[in-house]
PDB file of C-alpha atoms in Angstrom:
ATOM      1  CA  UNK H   1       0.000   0.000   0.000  1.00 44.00           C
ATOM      2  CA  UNK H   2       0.851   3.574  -0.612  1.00 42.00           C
ATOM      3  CA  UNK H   3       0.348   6.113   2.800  1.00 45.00           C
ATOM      4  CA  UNK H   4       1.840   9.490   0.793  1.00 43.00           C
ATOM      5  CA  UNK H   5       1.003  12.635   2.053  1.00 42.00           C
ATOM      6  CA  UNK H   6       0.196  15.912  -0.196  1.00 44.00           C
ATOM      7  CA  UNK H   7      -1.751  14.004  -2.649  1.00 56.00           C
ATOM      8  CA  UNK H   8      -4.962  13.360  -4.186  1.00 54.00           C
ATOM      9  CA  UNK H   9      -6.715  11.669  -1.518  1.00 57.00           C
ATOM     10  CA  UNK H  10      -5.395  13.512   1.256  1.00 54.00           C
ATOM     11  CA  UNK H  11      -6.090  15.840  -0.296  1.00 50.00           C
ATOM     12  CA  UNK H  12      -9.844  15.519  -0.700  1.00 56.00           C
ATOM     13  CA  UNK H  13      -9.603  13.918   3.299  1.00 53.00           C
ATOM     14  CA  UNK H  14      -8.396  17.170   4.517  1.00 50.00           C
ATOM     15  CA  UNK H  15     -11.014  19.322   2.616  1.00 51.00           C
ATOM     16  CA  UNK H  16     -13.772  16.826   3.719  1.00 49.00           C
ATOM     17  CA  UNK H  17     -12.799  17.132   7.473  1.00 44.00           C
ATOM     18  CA  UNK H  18     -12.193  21.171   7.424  1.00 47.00           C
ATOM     19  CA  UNK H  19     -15.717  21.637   7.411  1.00 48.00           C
ATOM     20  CA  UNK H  20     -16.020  19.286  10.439  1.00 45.00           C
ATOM     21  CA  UNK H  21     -13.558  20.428  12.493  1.00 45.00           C
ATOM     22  CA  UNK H  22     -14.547  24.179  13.870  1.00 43.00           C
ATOM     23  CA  UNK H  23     -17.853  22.519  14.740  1.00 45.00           C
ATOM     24  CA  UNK H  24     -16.374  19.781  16.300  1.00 49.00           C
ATOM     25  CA  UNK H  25     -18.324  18.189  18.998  1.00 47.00           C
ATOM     26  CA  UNK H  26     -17.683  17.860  22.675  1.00 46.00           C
ATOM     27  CA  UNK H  27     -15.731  14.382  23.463  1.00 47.00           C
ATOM     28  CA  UNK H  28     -18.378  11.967  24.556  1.00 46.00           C
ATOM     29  CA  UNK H  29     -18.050  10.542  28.105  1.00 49.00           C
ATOM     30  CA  UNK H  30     -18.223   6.997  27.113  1.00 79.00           C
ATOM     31  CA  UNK H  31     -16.271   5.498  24.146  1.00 81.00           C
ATOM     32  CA  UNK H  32     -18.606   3.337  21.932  1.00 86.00           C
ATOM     33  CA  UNK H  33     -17.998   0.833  19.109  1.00 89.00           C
ATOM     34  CA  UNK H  34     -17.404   1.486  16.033  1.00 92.00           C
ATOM     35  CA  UNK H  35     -20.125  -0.140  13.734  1.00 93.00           C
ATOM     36  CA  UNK H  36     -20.679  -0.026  10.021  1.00 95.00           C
ATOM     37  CA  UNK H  37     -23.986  -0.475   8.143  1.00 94.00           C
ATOM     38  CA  UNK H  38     -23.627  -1.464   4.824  1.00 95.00           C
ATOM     39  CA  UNK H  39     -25.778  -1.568   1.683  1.00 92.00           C
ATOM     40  CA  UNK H  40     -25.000  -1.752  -1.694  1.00 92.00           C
ATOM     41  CA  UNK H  41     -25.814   0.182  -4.475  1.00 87.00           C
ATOM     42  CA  UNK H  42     -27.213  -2.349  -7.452  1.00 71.00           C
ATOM     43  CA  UNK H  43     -26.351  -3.006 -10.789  1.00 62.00           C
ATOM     44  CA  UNK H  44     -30.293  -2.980 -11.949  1.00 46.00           C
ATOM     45  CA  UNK H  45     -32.654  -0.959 -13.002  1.00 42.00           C
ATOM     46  CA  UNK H  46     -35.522  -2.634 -10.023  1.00 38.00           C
ATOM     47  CA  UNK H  47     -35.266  -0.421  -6.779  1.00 36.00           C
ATOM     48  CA  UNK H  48     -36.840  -3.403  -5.329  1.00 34.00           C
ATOM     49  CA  UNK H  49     -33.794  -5.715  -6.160  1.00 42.00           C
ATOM     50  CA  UNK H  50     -31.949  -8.296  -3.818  1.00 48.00           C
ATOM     51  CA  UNK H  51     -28.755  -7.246  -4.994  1.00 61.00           C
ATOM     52  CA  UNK H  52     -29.296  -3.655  -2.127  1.00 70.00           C
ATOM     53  CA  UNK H  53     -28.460  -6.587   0.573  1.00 83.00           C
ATOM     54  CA  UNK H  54     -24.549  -7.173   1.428  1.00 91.00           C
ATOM     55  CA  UNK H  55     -23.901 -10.231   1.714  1.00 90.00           C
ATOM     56  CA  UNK H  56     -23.362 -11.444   5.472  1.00 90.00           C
ATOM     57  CA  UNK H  57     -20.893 -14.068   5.145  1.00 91.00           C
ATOM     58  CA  UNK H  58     -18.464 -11.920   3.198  1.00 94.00           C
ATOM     59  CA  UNK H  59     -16.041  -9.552   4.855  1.00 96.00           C
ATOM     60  CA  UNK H  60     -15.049  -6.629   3.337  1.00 97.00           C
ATOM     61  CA  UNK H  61     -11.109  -4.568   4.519  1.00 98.00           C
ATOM     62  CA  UNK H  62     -12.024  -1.102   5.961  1.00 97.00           C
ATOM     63  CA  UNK H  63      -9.656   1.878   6.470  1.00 96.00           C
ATOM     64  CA  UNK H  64     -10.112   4.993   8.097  1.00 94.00           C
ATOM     65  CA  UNK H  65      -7.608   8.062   8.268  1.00 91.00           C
ATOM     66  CA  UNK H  66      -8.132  11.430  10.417  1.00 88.00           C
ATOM     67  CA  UNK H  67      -7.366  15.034   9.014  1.00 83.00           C
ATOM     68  CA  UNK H  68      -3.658  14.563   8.991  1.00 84.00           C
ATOM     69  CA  UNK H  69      -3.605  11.832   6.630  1.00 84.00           C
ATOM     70  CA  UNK H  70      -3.016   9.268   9.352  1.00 89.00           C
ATOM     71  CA  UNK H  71      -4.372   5.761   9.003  1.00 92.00           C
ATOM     72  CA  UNK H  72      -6.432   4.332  12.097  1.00 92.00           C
ATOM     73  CA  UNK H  73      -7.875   1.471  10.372  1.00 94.00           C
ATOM     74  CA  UNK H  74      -5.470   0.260   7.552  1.00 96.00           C
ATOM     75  CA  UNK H  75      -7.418  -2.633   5.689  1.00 97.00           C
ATOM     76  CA  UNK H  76      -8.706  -4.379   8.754  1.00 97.00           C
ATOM     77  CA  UNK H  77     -11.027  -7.193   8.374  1.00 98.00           C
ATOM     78  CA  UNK H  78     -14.584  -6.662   9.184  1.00 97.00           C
ATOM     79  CA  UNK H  79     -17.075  -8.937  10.939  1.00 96.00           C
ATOM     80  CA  UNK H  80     -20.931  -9.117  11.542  1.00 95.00           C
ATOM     81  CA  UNK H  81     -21.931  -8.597  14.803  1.00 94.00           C
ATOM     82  CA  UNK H  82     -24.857  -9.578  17.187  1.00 92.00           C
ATOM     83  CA  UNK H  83     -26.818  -6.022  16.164  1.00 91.00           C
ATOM     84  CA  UNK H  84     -26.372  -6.862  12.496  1.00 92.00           C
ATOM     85  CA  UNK H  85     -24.128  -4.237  12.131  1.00 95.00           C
ATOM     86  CA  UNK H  86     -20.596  -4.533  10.934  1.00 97.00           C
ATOM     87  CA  UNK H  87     -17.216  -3.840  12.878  1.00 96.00           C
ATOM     88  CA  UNK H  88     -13.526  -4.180  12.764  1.00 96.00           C
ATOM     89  CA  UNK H  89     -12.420  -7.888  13.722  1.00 95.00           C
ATOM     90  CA  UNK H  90     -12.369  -8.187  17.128  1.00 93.00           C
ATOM     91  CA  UNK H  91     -14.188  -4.984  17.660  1.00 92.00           C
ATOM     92  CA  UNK H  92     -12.578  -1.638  18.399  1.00 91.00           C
ATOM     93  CA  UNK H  93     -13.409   2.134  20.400  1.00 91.00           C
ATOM     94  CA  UNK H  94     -13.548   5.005  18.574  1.00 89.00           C
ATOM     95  CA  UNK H  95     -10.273   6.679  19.130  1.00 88.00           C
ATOM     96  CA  UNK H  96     -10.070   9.154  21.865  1.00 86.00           C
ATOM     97  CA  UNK H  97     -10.837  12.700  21.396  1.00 83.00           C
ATOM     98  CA  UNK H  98     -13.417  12.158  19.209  1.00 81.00           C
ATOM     99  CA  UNK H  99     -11.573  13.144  15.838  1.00 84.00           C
ATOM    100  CA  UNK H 100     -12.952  13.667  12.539  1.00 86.00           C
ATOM    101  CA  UNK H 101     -12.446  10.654  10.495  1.00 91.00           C
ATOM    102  CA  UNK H 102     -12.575   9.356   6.283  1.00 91.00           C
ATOM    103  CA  UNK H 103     -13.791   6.385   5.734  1.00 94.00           C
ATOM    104  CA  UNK H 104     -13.010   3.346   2.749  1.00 96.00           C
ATOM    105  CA  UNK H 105     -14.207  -0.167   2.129  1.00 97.00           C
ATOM    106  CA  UNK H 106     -13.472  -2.661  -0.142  1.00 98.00           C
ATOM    107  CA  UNK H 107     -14.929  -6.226  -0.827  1.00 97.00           C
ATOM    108  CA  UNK H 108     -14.369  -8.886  -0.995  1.00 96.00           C
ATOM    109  CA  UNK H 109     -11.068  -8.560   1.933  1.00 97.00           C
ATOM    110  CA  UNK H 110      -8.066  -9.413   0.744  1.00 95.00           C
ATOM    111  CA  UNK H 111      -8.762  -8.571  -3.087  1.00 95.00           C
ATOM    112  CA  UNK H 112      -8.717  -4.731  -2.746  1.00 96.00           C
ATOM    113  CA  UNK H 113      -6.252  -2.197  -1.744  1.00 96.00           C
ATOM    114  CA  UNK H 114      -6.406   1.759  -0.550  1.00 95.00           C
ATOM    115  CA  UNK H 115      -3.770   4.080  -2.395  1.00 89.00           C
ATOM    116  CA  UNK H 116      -3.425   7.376  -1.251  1.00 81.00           C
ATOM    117  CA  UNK H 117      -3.663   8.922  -5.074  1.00 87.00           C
ATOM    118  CA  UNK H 118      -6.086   6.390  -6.647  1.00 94.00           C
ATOM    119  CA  UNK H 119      -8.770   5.091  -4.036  1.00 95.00           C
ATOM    120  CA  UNK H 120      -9.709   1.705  -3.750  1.00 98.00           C
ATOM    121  CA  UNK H 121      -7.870  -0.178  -6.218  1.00 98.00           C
ATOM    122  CA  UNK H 122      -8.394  -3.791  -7.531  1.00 98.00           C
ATOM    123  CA  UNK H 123      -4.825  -4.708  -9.196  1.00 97.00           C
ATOM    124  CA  UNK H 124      -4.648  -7.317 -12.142  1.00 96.00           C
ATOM    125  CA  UNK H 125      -8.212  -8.046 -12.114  1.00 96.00           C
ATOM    126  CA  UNK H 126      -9.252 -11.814 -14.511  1.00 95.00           C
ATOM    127  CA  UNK H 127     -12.792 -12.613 -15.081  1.00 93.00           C
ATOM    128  CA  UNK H 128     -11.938 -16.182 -14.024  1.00 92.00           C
ATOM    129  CA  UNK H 129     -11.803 -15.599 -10.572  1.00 92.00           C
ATOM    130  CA  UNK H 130     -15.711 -14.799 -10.951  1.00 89.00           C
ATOM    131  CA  UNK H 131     -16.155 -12.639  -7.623  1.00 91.00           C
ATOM    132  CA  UNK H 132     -17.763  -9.583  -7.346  1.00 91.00           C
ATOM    133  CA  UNK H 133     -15.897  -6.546  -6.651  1.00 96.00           C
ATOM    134  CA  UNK H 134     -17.029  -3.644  -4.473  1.00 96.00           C
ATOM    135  CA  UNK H 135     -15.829  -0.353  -2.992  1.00 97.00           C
ATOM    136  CA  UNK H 136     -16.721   2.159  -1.057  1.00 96.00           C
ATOM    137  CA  UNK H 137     -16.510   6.359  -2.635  1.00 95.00           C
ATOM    138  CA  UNK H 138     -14.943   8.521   0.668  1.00 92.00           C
ATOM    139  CA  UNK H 139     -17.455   8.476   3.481  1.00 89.00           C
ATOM    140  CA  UNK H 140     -17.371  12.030   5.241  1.00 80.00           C
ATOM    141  CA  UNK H 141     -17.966  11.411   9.219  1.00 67.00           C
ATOM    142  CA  UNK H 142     -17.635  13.453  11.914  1.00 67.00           C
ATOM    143  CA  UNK H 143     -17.343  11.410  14.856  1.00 75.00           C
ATOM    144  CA  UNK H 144     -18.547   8.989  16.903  1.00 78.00           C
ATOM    145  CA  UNK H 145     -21.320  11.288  18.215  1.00 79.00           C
ATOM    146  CA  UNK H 146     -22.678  11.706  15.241  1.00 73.00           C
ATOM    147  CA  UNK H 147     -25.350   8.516  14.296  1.00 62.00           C
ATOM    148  CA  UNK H 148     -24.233   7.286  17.980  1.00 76.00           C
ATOM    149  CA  UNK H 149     -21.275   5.885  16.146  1.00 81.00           C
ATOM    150  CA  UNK H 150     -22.587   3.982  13.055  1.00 90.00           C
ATOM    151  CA  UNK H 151     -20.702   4.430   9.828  1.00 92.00           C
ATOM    152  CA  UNK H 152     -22.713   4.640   6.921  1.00 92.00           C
ATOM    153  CA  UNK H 153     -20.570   2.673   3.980  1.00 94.00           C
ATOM    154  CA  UNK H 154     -22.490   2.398   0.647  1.00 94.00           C
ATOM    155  CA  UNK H 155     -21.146  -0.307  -1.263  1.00 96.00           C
ATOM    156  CA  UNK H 156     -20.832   0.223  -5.274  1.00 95.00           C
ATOM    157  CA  UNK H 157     -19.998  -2.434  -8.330  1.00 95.00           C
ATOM    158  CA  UNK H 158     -16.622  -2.148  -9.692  1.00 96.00           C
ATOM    159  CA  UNK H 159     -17.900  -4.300 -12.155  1.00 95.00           C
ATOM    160  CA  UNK H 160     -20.513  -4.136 -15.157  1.00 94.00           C
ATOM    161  CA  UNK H 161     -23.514  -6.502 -15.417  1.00 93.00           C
ATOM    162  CA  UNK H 162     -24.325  -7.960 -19.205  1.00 95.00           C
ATOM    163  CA  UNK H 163     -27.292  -9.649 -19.995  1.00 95.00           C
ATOM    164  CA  UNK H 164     -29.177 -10.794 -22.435  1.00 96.00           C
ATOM    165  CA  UNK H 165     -33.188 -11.291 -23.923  1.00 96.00           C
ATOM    166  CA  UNK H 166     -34.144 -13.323 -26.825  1.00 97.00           C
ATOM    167  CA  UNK H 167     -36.905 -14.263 -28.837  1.00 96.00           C
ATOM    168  CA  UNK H 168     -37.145 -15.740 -32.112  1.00 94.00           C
ATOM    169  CA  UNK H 169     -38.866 -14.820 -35.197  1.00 93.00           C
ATOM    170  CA  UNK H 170     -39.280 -17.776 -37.198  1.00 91.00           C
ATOM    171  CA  UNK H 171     -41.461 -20.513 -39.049  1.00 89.00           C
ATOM    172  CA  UNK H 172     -44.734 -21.865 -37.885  1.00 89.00           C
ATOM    173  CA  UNK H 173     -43.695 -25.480 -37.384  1.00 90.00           C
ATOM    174  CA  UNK H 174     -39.935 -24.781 -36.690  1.00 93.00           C
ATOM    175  CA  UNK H 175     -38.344 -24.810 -32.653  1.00 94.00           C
ATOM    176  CA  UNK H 176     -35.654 -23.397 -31.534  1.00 95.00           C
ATOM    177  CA  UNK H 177     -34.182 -23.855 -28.024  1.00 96.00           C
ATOM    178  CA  UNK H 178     -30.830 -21.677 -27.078  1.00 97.00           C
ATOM    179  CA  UNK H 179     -28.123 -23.991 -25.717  1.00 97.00           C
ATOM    180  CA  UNK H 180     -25.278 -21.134 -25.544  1.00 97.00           C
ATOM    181  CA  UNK H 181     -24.458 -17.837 -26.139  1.00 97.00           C
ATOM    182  CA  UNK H 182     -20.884 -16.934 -26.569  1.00 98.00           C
ATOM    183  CA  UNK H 183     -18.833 -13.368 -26.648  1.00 97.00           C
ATOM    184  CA  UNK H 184     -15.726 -13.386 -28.645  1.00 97.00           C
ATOM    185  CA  UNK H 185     -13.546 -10.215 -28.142  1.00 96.00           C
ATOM    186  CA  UNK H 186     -13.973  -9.219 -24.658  1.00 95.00           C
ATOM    187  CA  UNK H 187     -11.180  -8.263 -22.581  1.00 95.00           C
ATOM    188  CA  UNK H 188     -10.891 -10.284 -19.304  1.00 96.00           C
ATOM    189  CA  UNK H 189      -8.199  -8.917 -17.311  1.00 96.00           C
ATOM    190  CA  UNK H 190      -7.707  -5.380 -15.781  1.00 96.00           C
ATOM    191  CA  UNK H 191      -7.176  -3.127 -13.403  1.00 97.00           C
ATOM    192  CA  UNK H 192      -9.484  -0.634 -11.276  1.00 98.00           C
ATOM    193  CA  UNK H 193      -9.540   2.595  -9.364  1.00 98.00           C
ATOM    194  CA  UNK H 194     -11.847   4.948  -7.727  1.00 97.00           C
ATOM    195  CA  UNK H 195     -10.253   7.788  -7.546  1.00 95.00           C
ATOM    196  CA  UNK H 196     -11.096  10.630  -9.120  1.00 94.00           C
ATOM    197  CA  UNK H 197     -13.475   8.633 -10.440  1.00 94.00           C
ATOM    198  CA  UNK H 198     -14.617   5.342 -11.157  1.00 96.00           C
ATOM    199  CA  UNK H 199     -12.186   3.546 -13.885  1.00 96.00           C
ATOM    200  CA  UNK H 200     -11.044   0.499 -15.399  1.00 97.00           C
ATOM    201  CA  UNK H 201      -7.820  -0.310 -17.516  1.00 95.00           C
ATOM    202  CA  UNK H 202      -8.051  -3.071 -19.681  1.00 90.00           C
ATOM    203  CA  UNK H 203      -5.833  -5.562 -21.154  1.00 83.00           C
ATOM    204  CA  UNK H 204      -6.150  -6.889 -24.808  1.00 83.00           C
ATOM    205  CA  UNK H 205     -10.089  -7.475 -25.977  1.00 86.00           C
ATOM    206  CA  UNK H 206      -9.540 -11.297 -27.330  1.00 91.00           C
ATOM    207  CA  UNK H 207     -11.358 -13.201 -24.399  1.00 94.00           C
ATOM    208  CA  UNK H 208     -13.961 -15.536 -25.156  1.00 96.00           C
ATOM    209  CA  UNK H 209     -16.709 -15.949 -22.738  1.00 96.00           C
ATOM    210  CA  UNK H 210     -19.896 -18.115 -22.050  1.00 96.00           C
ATOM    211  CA  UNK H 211     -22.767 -15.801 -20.836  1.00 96.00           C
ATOM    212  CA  UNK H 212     -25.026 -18.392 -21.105  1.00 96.00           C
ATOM    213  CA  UNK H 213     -25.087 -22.062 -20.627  1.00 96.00           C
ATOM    214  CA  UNK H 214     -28.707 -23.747 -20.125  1.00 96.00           C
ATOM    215  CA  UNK H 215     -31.952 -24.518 -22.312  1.00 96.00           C
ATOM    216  CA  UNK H 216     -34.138 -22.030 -23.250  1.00 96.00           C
ATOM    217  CA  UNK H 217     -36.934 -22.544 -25.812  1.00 95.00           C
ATOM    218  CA  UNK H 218     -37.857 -19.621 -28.084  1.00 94.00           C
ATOM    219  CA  UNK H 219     -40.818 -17.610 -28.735  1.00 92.00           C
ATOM    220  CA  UNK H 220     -41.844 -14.518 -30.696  1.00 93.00           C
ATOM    221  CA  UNK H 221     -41.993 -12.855 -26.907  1.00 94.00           C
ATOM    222  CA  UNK H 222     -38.738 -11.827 -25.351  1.00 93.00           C
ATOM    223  CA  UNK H 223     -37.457 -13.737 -22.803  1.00 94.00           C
ATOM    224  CA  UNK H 224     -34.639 -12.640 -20.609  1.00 94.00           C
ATOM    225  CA  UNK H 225     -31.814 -15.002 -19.877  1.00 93.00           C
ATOM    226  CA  UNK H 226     -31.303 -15.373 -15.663  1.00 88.00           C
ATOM    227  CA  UNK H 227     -29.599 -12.220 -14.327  1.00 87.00           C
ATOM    228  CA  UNK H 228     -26.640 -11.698 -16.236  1.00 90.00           C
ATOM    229  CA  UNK H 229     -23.373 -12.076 -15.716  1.00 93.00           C
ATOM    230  CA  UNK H 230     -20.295  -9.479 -14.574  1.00 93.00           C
ATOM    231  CA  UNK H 231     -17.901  -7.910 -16.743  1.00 95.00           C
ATOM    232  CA  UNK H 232     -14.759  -5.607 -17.012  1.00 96.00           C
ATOM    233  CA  UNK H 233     -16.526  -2.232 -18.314  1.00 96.00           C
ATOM    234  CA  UNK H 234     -15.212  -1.276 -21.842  1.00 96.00           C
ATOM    235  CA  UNK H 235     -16.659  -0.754 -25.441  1.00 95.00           C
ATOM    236  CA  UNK H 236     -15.904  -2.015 -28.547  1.00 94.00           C
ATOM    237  CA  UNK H 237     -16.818  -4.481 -31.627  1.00 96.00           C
ATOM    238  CA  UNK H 238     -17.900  -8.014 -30.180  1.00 97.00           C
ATOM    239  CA  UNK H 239     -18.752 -11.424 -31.557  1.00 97.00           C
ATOM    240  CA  UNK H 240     -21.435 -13.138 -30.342  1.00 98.00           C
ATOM    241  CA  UNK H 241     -22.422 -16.620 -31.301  1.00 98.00           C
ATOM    242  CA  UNK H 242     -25.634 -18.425 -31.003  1.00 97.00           C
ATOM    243  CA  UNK H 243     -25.706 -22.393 -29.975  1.00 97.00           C
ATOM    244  CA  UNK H 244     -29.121 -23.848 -30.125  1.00 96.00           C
ATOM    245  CA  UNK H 245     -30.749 -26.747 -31.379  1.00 96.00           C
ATOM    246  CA  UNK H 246     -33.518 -27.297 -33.730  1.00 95.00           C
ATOM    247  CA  UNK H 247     -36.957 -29.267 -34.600  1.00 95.00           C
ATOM    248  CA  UNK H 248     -39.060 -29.066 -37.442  1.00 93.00           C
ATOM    249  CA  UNK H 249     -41.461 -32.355 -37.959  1.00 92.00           C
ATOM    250  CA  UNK H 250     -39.190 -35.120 -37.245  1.00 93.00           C
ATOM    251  CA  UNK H 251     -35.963 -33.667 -38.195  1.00 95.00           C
ATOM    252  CA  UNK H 252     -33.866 -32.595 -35.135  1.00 95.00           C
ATOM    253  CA  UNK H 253     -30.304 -30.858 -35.349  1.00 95.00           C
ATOM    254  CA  UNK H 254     -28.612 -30.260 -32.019  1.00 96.00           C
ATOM    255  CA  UNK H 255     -25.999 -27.642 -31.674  1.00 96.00           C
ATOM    256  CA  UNK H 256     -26.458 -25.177 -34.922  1.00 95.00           C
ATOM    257  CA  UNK H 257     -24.282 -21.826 -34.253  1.00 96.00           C
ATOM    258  CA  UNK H 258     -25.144 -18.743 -36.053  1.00 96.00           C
ATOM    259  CA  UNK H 259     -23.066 -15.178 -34.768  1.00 96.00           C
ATOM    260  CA  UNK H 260     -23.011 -11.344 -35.490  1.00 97.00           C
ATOM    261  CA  UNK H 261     -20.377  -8.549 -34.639  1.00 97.00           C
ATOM    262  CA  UNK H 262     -22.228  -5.392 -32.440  1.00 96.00           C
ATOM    263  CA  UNK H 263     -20.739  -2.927 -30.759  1.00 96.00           C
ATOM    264  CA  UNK H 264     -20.967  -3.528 -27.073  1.00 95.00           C
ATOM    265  CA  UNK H 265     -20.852  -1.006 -24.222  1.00 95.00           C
ATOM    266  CA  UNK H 266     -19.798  -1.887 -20.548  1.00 96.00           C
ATOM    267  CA  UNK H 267     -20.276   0.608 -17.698  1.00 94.00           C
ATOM    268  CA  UNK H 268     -19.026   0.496 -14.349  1.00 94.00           C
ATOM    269  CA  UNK H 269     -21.914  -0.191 -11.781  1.00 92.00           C
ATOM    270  CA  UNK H 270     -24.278  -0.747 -14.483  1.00 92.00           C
ATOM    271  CA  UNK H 271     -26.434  -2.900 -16.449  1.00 92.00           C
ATOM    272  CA  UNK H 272     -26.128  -3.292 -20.159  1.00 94.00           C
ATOM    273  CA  UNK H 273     -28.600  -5.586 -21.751  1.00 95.00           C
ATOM    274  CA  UNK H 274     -29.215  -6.787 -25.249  1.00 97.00           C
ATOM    275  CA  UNK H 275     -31.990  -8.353 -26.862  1.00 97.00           C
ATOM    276  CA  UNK H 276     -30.831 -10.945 -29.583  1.00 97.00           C
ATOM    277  CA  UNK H 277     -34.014 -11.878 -32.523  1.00 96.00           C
ATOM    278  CA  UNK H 278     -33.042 -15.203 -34.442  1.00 95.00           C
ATOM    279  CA  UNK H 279     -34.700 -14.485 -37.701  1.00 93.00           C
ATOM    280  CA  UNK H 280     -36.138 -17.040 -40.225  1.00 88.00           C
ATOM    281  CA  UNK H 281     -32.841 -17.594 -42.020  1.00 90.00           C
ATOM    282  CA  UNK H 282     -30.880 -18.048 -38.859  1.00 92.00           C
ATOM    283  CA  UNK H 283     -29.461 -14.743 -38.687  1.00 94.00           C
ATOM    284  CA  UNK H 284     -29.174 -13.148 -35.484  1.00 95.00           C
ATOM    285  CA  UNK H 285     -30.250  -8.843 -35.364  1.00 96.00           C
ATOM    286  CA  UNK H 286     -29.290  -7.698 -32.314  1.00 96.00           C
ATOM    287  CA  UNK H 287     -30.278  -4.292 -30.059  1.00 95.00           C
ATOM    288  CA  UNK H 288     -30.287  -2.309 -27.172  1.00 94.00           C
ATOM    289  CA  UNK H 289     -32.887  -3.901 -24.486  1.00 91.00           C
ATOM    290  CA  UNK H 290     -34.468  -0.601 -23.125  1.00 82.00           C
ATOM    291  CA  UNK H 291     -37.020  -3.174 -21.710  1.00 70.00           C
TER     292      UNK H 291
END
């Protein structure tokens, strides 16, 4: 890790916490816990959606620096506790005096780092280890009088979700059912940081990757395909091949492939979905899924 004064971070630390400190509050009495509560902001377009809920069994590293750029929590593992709040390992006071603090988070622990100049950062990222990465923006708080010590930390995707719909515009008589659908020319590898903004750096764009492995029959209605799967965000021109298998009468052919280039668009913490029509002649037109 990086702890270097007189840069970006700090920077934005110390102009966070001037604002707190003239109004400083009067050291409480009793020193408290400090507790987190964590929620996550979700890749989807459904308020309603699951994905708000942090996982419990998943710790995340926490680190916390005061006004001078001095860490207090540097990457500490977190733990649930009995309120269903969050807290360093072990547990630990708020630090005496009652000091204006920063706060950072990154999940899952051990896979994220804090640098001084970039935020969170998530080195040498490959899609193969198939976790999902979060972090934390700078959490302004006061003190522990302020929410009777409970950190607010708001988790956010690191990653982009991709998913597809499909339907299928075909013969009366004819049935299709999609086996696989395949992305050639995706980068898979990167590196991420939060600081001053959200941002990936990607490696070459020759991956190929399986978005979809199962049995779905087609319809002239679109149908959307489970709840996607995460990618490094980045654009560009894309493959994407079709596996499915067909039935007309008594004539069965089991895994046909048809494909089509499109330009795809990945954005971190979002959702990009696509709706793929397999046409009569086994040609695949595929769009935007405003949906």
């Amino acid at each position: 890790m990086m702890h270097r004064p007189g840069n970006i971070l700090l920077f934005c630390i110390t102009a966070i916490l001037a604002g707190c400190t003239a109004n400083r509050a009067t050291p409480a009495a009793i020193r408290e816990n400090m507790r987190f509560n964590v929620a996550v902001t979700p890749n989807t377009r459904i308020a309603a959606s699951s994905d708000k809920e942090y996982p419990d069994n998943v710790p995340f590293a926490v680190w916390a620096l005061d006004s001078g750029g001095k860490y207090l929590l540097d990457g500490v593992p977190s733990e649930l506790n009995s309120e269903g709040l969050w807290q360093p390992e072990g547990g630990m006071l708020w630090p005496e005096g009652n000091p204006a603090l920063v706060f950072l988070a990154a999940s899952p622990f051990g896979r994220g780092l804090c640098n001084t100049e970039k935020g969170i950062v998530f080195e040498d990222y490959d899609l193969s280890e198939d976790i999902d990465l979060l972090y934390t923006d700078p959490v302004r708080f006061k003190n522990q009088s302020s929410a009777h010590g409970i950190v607010p930390l708001d988790f956010r995707h690191a990653l982009a979700t991709l998913r597809f719909s499909v339907r299928a515009r075909i013969a009366d008589g004819v049935s299709l059912t999609v086996r696989k659908i395949i992305i050639e020319g995706l980068g898979t590898e990167g590196s991420f940081s939060s600081i001053p903004a959200a941002a990936w750096t990607c490696g070459k764009q020759d991956g190929v990757v399986t978005v979809f492995d199962g049995s779905e029959k087609l319809d002239e209605n679109r149908t959307v395909l489970g709840e996607g799967t995460y990618q490094i965000p980045q654009s560009g021109m894309v493959s994407v091949k079709v596996v499915f298998d067909y039935k007309s009468g008594e004539v069965t052919v089991e895994g046909m492939q048809t494909d089509a280039k499109m330009q795809m668009k990945l954005v971190t913490g979002k959702v990009s979905q696509y709706l793929i029509t397999v046409t009569s002649g086994f040609d695949l037109d595929i769009e935007k899924d405003n949906s």
